[in-house]
Amino acid sequence: MLRKLKSWLGVDKQSKYVREYFYMTNMKASIYMSIVVIVLEIWMILRMTRTIFEKNLQSQIWTLTEKYYSNYVLLLSSGILMLLYAIRALTKKHKHKWIAFLVMIMCAAVAVFEVWMLSKYNGSGKKLADLVNYIILLSAAILMMIFSVLLMRGSEDRKWQSLSVMYVFSFVCINFGIIISVNGYAKGEQMLTFLTMELFVICLLVWRPIWGFIVLTVSYLIFYYRISGMIDLSTVGKFTGVVDFSTVETGLGDGIKINGFTMWLSTLLFCIANYNKTLSQAQKDENLEEMNTYLSRISVEDELTGIHNMVYFRSEAEKLLNYVTTDKERVIFLFFDIENFKSYNDKYGFYAGNELLIKFAHEINNSFKGSLVARYSDDHFVVLTQSEGSMDIIEMLSESIHHLQGEVQLSLKCGAYKPLGNESDVSHACDRARFACNNIKKHFGRSFCLYDKTLEERFTLKQYIVNNIDNAIENDCIKVYYQPVVSTKDGTICGFEALARWKEPNYGLLPPAMFIDVLEEYRQIHKLDMCIIENVCRDYRNAVDNNEPFVPVSLNFSRLDFELCDIVGYLGKMADKYKVPKSYLDVEITESALTEQQNFLQNATKKLHESGYSIWLDDFGSGYSSLNVLKDYNFDVMKIDMKFLSGFDDNAKTKTILKNVVDLTKQLGMNSLTEGVETAEQFKFLESIGCDKVQGYYFSKPQPYEEIKKLITSGKLKMPSNA
Ligand code: C2E
Ligand code: MG
Ligand code: MG
């Protein structure tokens, strides 16, 4: 309530921007006001001078000077001074010192005249109002002289000076209005000069409502006080046409009181409206300005860490590489990755993770002072710096990350790339440095890797994969290889695993290890998996249509498939299109995809189950959270990772572990399948411990369906009788 009242009166605290806005608005308005005043006063002075000469009024020259001239001259000089100050405030320049000098002379003349008038004042026949008026004019003239001198000294725009001049100017205007109108009123004329000056000062300039009210009310009261002792000539003899002064009382008539009050009220209301309009405009502009500042800041600054972002990095790095003075031989791009940051986030939460990133960002920024440093994304940073000395800084940063890590083992990986010759493609350089960095990920003890020829070949292939996946799918270069899954009960094929191969004209047949990770990194993996789904469904339809045997196929799904597309919906669509029974399509999800608690994956697996597909847990035992995964998800088959078989011959524990894992699957109501069976001993052992299914080179490598058919025909692989 109090705040509302304060803001209504305009006594609340305003921001610097709003104060500046008001100042500039008033300076602009002062320009118009002072120009009008200057023109009017010059005209008035000339007119008065002409009247004096025409009507031979030289004898009254002192009276006229006292009454009008000194006022005109003072108003004229204050108008000129205001104009000079307003121009200086708006242009920040002041060139016309000689005009300020002229103003000073004019004001000095007025001051001398008023001092002389004061010295002549002896109280007899003169009213107190005249004395007050001499003092007012003298003070205004002295103030004006001071400000003329300040302006002549050519100092910079000082707000308090311009505002003081504005207040003195307003004061002189209103005082002029009162004097002229009081004189005019005494002669039965209108009080238009007073009203005009009021409108000028109160409505053209922007006043806080409380000040507008005070200035307006005080000036009206003074004016009414000055004229109240006079006869109201506007009402005298109105009805009779005859003026009998003996019967007329002095004082103000109702007409003038009501009109005066209405004028006072409308001017005050206009003053308040003007203030509020300007204030809201100022606040709107301030918000816009703040927004612009914010936008321009975030366009070059990383929002979280406050260091530069990639937009800034790219443009500055490009400029730097193109400078003739840059010694390109010594320039190096560094890409940093905080390994295991995800685990830190999981353990300490999102905010603590952000805190760590902010601290590290400042650490890296300070360590590479004078170099270009930016946050690339997530926990990745890039630096463009001089190669000399950078190794020491990298080591120091690797050390410092351990101080921030808490209970989670963090390590800093750095990839480096030295641009060749005139190379100036920043994105290209960052990509290579990143590639070098990724190359040492999960390599304990390695924290630095320089991009070299070997990496270049791998990088080129990676680029090729990302750029050509669409073409490869379109041109039928993605092939499905089938690897049989054999039942330990009767040694027949109980399923196939569909494994992708990329037939590439230049590189030959690419195994999944060369493209799966790349496609996942560039979020293109769903395209491949969708292609494999359709190929498998089509193969099923062809086989069935040709009366060839076929068994259920397990498809490898990536965790990203569930994010990047409606893979379950697509699987259903393809099954419908090629009329494949759902029991012929199983879905493998690798264990490492399930390490985090992900609701969406739980929902997706639930949806798959509800749609009638079996879900297999792939590569069980290759990750770290196997047992939790068993608790959180429902699987039909557990595929035991081939790593379990790696020490089969010489490590006695292998068999015990395998047996226990197979028992565990039974207890959890799942079927077990062991991958990577390569020998008859392994097969026999797995059969003996009750492992339901096996898969491996011992039976067949993954092959095109045509080749598998040959193995079946030759009797090397046996199909079940119901296939
Ligand atoms: P996975 O799903 O665990 O597939 C089994 C991998 O083990 C296959 O490698 C297979 O060739 C290999 N393998 C099978 N038996 C033996 C054996 O006795 N000894 C040895 N040393 N290896 C054996 P491949 O075909 O290179 O596939 C590698 C991985 O790529 C797969 O592992 C799977 O995770 C992924 N992958 C393959 N095709 C696709 C696909 O279409 N989509 C997705 N998302 N991933 C796929
Ligand atoms: Mg698999
Ligand atoms: Mg596997």
Short mmCIF file of N, CA and C and ligand atoms in Angstrom, two decimals, residues 618-619 639 641 675, ligand 3:
data_model
loop_
_atom_site.label_atom_id
_atom_site.label_comp_id
_atom_site.label_asym_id
_atom_site.label_seq_id
_atom_site.Cartn_x
_atom_site.Cartn_y
_atom_site.Cartn_z
N ASP A 618 21.52 -59.04 -23.26
CA ASP A 618 22.74 -59.37 -24.01
C ASP A 618 23.98 -59.05 -23.17
N ASP A 619 25.03 -59.82 -23.39
CA ASP A 619 26.35 -59.56 -22.80
C ASP A 619 26.35 -59.50 -21.29
N LYS A 639 21.79 -63.75 -21.99
CA LYS A 639 22.92 -64.15 -22.83
C LYS A 639 24.19 -63.91 -22.03
N ASP A 641 27.89 -63.41 -21.32
CA ASP A 641 28.93 -62.85 -22.17
C ASP A 641 30.06 -63.84 -22.43
N GLU A 675 27.31 -67.18 -24.99
CA GLU A 675 27.88 -66.73 -26.27
C GLU A 675 29.34 -67.14 -26.36
MG MG B 3 26.42 -60.47 -26.98
#
